[in-house]
Each structure stands twice: as C-alpha cells, then as structure tokens.
CSV table of N, CA and C in Angstrom, one decimal:
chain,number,residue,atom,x,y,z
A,1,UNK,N,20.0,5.7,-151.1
A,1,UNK,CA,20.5,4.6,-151.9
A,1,UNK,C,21.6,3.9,-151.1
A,2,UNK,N,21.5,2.5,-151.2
A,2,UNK,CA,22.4,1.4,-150.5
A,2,UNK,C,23.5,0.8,-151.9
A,3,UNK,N,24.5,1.2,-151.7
A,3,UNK,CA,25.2,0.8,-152.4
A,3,UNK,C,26.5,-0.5,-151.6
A,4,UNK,N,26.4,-1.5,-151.7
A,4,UNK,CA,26.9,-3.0,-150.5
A,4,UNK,C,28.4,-2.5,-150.8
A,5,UNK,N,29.1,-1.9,-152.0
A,5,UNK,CA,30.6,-1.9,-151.7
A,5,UNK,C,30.6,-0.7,-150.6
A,6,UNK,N,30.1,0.4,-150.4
A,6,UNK,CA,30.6,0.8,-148.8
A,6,UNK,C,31.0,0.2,-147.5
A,7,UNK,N,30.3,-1.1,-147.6
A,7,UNK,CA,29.7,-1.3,-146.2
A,7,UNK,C,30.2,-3.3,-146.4
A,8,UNK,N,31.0,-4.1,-145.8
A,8,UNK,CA,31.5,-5.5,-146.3
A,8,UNK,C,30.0,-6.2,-145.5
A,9,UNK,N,30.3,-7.0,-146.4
A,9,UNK,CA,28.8,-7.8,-146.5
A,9,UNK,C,28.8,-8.7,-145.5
A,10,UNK,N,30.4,-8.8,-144.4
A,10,UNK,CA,30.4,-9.4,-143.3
A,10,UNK,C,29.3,-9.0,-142.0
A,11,UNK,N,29.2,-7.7,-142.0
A,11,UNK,CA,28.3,-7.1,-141.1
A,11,UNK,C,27.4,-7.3,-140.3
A,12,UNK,N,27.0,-8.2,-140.1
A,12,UNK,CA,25.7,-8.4,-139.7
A,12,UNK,C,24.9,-7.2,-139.0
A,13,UNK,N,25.0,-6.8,-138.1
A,13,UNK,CA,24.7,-5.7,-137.7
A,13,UNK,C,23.8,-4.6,-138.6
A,14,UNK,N,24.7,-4.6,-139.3
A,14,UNK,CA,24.6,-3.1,-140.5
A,14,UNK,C,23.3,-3.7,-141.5
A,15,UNK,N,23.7,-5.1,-141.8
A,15,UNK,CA,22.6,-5.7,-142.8
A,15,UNK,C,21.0,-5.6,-141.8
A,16,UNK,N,21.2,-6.2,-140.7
A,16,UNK,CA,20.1,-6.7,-139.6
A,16,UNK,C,19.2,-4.9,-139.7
A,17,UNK,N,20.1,-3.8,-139.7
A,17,UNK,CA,19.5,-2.5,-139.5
A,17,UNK,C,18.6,-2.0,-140.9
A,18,UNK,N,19.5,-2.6,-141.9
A,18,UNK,CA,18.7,-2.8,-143.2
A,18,UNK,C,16.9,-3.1,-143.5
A,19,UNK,N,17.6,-4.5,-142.8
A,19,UNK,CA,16.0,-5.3,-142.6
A,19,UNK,C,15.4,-5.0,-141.6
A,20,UNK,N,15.7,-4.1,-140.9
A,20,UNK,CA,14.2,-3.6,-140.1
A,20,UNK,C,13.7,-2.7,-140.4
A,21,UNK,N,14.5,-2.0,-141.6
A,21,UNK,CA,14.3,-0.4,-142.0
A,21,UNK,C,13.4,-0.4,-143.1
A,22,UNK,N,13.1,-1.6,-143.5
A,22,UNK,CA,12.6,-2.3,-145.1
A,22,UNK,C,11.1,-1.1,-145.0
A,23,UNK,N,10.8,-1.1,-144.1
A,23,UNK,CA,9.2,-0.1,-144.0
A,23,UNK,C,9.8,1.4,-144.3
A,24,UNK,N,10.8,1.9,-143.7
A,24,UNK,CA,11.1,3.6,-144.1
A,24,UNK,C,11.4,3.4,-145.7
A,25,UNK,N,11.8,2.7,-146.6
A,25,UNK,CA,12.6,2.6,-147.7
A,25,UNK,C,11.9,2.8,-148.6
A,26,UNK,N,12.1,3.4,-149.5
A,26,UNK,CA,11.0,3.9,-150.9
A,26,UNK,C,12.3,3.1,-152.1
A,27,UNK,N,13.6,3.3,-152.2
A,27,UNK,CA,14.3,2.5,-152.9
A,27,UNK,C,15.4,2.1,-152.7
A,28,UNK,N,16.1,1.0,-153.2
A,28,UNK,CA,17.3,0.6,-152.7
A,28,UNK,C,17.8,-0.3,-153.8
A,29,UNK,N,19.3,-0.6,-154.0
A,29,UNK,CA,20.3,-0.8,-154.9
A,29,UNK,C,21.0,-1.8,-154.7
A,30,UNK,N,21.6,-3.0,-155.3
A,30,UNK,CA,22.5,-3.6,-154.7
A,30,UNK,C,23.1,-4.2,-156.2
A,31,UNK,N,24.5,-3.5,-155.8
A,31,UNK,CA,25.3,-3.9,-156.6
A,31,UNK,C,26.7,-4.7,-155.7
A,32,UNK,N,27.6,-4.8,-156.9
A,32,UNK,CA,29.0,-5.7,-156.1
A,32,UNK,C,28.6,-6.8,-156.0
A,33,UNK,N,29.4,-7.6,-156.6
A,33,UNK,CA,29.8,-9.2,-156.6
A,33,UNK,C,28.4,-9.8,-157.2
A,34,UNK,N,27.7,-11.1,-156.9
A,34,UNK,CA,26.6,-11.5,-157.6
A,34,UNK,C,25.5,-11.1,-156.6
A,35,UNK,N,24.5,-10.1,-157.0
A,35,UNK,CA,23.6,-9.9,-155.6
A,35,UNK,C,23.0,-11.3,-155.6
A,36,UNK,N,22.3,-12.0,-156.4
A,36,UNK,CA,21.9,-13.3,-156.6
A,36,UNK,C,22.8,-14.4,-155.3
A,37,UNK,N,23.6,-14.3,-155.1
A,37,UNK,CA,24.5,-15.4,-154.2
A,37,UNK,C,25.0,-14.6,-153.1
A,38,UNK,N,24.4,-13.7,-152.7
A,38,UNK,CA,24.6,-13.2,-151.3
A,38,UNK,C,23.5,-13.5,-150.7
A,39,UNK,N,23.6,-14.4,-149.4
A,39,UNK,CA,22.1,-15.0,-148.7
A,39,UNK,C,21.6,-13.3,-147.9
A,40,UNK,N,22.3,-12.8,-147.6
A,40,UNK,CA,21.6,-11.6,-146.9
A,40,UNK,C,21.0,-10.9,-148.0
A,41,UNK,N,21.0,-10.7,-149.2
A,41,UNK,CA,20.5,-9.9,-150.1
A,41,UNK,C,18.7,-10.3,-150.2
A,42,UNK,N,18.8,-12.0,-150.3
A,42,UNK,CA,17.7,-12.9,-150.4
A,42,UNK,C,17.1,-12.4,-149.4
A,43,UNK,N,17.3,-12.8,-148.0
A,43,UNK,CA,16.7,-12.8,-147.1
A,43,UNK,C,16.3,-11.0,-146.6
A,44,UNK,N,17.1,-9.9,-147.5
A,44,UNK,CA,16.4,-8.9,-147.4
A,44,UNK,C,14.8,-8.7,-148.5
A,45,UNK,N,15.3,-9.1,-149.4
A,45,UNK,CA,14.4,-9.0,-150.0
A,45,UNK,C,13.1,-9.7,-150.1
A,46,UNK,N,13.3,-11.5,-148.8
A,46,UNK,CA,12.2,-11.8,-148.7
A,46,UNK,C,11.2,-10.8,-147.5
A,47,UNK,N,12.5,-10.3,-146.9
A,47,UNK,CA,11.8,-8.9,-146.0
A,47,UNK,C,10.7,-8.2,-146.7
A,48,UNK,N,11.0,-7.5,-147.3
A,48,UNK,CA,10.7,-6.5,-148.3
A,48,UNK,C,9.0,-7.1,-148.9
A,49,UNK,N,9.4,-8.0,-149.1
A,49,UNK,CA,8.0,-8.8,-150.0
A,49,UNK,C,7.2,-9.2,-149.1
A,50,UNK,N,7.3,-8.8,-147.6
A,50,UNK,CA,6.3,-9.2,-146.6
A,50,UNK,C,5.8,-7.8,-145.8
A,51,UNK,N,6.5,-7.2,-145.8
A,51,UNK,CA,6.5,-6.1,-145.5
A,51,UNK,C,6.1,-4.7,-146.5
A,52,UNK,N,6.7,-4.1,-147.6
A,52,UNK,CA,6.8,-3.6,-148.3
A,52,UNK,C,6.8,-3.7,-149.5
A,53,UNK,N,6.4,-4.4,-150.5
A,53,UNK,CA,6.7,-5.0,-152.0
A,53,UNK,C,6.9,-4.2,-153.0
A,54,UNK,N,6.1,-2.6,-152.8
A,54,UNK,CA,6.5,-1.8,-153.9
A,54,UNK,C,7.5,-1.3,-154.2
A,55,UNK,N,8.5,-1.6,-152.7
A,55,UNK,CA,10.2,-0.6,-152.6
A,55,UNK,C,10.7,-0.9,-154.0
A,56,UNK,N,10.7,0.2,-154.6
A,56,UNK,CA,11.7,0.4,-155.9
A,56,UNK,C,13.1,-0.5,-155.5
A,57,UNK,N,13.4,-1.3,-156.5
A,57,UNK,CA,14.8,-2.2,-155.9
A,57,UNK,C,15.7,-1.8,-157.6
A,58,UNK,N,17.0,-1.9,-157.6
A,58,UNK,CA,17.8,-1.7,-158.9
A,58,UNK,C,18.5,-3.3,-158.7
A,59,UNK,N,18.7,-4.2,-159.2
A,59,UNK,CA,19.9,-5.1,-159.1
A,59,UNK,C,20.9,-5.2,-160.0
A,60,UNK,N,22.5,-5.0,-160.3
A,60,UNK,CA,23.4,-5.2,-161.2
A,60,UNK,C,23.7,-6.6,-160.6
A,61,UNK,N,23.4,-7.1,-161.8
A,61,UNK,CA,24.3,-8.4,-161.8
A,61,UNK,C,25.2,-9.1,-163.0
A,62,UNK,N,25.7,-9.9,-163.5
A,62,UNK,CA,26.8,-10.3,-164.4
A,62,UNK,C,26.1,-11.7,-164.8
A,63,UNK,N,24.6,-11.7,-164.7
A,63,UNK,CA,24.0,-13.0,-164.9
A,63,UNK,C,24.4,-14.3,-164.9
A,64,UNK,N,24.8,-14.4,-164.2
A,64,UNK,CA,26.3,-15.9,-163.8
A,64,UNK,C,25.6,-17.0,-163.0
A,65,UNK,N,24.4,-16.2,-162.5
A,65,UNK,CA,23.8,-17.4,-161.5
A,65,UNK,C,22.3,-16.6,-161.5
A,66,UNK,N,21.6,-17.8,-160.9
A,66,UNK,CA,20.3,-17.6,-161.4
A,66,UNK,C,19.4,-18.5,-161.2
A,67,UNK,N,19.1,-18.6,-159.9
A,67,UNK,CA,17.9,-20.1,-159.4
A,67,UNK,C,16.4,-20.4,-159.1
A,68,UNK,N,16.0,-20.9,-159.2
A,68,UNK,CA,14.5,-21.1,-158.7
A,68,UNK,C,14.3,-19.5,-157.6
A,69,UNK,N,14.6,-19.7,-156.2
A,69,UNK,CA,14.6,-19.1,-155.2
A,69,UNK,C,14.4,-17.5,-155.9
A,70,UNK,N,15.6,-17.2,-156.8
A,70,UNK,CA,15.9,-15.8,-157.0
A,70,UNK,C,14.2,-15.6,-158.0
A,71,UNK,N,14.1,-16.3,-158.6
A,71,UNK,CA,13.2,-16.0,-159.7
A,71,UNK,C,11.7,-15.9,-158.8
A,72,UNK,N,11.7,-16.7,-157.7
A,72,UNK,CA,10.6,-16.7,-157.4
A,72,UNK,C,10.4,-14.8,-156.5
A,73,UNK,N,11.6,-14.6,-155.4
A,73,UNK,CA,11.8,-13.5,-155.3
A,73,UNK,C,11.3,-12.7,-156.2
A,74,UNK,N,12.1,-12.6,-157.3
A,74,UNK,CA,12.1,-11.2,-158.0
A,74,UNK,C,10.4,-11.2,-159.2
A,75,UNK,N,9.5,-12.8,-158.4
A,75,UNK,CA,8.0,-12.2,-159.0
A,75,UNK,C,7.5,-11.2,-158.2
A,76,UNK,N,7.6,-11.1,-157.1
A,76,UNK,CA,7.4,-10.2,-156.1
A,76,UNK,C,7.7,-9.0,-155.9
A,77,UNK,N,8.7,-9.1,-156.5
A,77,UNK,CA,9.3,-7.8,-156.2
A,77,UNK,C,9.4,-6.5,-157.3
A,78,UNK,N,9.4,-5.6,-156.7
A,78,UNK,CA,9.3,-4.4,-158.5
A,78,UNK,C,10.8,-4.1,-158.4
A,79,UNK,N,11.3,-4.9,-158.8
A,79,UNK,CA,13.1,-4.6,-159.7
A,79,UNK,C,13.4,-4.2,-160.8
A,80,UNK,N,14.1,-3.8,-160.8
A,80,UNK,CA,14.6,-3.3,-162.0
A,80,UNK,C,16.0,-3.9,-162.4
A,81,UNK,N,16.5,-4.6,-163.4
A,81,UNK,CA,18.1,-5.4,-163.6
A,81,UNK,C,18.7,-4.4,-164.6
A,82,UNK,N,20.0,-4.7,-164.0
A,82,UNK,CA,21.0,-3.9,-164.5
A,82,UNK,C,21.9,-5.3,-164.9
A,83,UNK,N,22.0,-5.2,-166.1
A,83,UNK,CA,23.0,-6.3,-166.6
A,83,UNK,C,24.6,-5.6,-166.9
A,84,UNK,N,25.5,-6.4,-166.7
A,84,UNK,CA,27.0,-6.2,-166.2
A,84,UNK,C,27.7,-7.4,-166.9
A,85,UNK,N,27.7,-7.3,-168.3
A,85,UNK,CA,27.9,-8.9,-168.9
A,85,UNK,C,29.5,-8.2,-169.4
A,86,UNK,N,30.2,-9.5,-169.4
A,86,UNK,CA,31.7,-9.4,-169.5
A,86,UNK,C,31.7,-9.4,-171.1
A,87,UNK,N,31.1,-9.7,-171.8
A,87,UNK,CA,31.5,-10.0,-173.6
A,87,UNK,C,30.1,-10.3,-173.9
A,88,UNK,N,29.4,-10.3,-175.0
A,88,UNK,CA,28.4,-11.0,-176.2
A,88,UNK,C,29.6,-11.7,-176.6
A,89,UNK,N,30.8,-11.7,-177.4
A,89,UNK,CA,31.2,-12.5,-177.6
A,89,UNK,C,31.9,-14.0,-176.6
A,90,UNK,N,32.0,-14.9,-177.8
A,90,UNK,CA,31.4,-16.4,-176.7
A,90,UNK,C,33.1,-16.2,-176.5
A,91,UNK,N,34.3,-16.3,-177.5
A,91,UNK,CA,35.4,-16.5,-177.4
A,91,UNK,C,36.2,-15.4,-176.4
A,92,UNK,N,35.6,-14.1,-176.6
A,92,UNK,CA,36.2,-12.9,-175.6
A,92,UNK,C,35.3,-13.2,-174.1
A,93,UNK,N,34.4,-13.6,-174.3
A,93,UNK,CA,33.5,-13.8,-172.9
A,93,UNK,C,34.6,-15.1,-172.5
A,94,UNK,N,34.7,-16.0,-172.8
A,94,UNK,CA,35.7,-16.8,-172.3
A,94,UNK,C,37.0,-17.0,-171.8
A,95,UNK,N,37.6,-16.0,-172.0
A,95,UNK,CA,38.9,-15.3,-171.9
A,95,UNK,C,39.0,-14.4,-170.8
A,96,UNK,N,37.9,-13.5,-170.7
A,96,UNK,CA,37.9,-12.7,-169.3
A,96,UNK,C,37.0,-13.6,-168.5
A,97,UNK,N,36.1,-14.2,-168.2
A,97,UNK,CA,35.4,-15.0,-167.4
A,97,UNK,C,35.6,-16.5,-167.3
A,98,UNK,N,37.2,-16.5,-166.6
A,98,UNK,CA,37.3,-17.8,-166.5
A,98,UNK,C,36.4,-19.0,-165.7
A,99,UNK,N,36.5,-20.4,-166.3
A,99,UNK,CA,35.4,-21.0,-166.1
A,99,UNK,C,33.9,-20.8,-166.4
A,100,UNK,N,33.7,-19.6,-166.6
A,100,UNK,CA,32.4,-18.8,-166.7
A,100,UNK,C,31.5,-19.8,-168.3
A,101,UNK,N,30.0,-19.6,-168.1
A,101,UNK,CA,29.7,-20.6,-168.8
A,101,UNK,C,28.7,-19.4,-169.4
A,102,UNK,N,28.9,-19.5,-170.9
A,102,UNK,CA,28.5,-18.5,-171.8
A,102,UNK,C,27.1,-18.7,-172.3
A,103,UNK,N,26.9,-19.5,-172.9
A,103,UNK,CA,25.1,-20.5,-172.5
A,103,UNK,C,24.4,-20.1,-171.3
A,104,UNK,N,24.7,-20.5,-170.4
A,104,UNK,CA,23.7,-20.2,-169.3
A,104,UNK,C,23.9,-19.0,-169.1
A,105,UNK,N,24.7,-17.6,-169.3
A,105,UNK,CA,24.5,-16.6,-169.0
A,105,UNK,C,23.7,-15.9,-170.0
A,106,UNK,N,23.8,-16.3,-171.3
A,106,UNK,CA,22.8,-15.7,-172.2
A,106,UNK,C,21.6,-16.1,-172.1
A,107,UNK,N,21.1,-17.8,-171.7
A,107,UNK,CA,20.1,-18.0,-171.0
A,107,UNK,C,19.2,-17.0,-169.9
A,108,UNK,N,19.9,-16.8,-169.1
A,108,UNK,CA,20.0,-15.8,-167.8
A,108,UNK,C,19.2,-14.5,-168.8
A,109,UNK,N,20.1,-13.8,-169.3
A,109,UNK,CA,19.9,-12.8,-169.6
A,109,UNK,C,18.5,-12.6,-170.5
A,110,UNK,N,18.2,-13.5,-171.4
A,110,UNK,CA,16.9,-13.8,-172.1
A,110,UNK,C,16.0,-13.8,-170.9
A,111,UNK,N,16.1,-14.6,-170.1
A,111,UNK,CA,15.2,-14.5,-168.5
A,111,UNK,C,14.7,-12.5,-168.0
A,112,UNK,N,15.9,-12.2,-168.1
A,112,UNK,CA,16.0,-10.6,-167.4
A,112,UNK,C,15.0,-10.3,-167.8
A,113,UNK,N,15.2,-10.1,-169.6
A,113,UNK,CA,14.8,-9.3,-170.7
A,113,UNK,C,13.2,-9.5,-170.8
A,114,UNK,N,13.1,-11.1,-170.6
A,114,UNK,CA,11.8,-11.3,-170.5
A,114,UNK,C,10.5,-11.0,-169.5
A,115,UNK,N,11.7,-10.7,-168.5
A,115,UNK,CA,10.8,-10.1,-167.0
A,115,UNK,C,10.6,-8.9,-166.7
A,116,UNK,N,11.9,-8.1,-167.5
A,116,UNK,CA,11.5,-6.6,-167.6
A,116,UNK,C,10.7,-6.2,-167.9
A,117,UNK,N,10.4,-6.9,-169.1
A,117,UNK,CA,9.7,-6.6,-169.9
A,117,UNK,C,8.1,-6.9,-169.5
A,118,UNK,N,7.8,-7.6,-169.1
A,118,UNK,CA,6.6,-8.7,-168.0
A,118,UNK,C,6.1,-7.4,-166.8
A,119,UNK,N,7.3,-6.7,-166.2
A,119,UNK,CA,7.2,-6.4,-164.9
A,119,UNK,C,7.5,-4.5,-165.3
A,120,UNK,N,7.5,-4.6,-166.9
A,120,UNK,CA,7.4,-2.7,-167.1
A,120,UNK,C,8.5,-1.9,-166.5
C-alpha cells in the first residue's frame, strides 16, 4: 500500500519508481491533499490504464475539484472513492472550508456515488 504522506510529492524519483512499478502492483492508495490536483497522481494513473487497468486503486478525496480529465481517468480505472467531506451542512461546511464551494462539492459527490455505484 502507497500512502503519498510518507513520501513529499516533490520527489520525482520516488514517483518515476512508482510508474514503472505500475505492472508488479495489484493495489494502491492515494490519499493527502486533493489526489485529483496532483499532476503525478494523473499521469500515474494514465500509467496504469495502459499498462495494467485492473490495479485495485482506493482514492480519498474532499470532492473540491473534479474535471473532465479526472472523470475520464477514473472510466478506466477500477477505483474505489473514499469521500473526506468537511460538513453536509452548507453553513458548518462554510466555516471550516474557507472559500470552499458547497454546490459543487455536493455536485462532485453525487458524481462519486453515481460511479460507484456504475463501477460496483
């Protein structure tokens, strides 16, 4: 299991050893910060979908972001989402998640739920 807060996401090295490893890997994890907006997460996992597709993948994320690119990734991919949401409520969600936009995260989240659910 790969957990990214071990290891700073500056690395290159460490990540590069990642993506060539994508063939020994049966499953892998990525949690910390938004996996979604980490370009090396992307470009591991377009690894993965050329190479390997079935690698069991977990992602936590805080549904905060959420793009074309990621969506098209994760048709490909057998992931599993781990949701990490600051509040259901809109007034407590806005108080701990400053600037944070409460709409498009519940948006987001409807997305998850719907692909989970799509992808078993």
């Amino acid at each position: 299991m790969l957990r990214q807060g071990r290891w700073p996401r500056e690395n290159p090295v460490f990540w590069e050893q990642i993506a060539n490893s994508v063939d020994q890997l049966r499953y892998i994890e990525f949690t910390g910060g938004e996996p979604f907006m980490i370009d090396v997460y992307l470009k591991i996992w377009e690894r993965i979908l050329k190479i390997k597709p079935g690698i069991r993948i977990h992602i936590t994320t805080n549904a905060t972001f959420l793009n074309q690119r990621v969506k098209d990734l994760l048709e490909g991919l057998h992931a599993g989402i781990i949701l990490s949401i600051d509040s259901i409520n809109p007034e407590t969600y806005k108080r701990i998640r400053i600037n944070g936009n409460f709409s498009k995260v519940m948006d987001n989240v409807e997305y998850f739920r719907d692909y989970t659910k799509r992808k078993k």
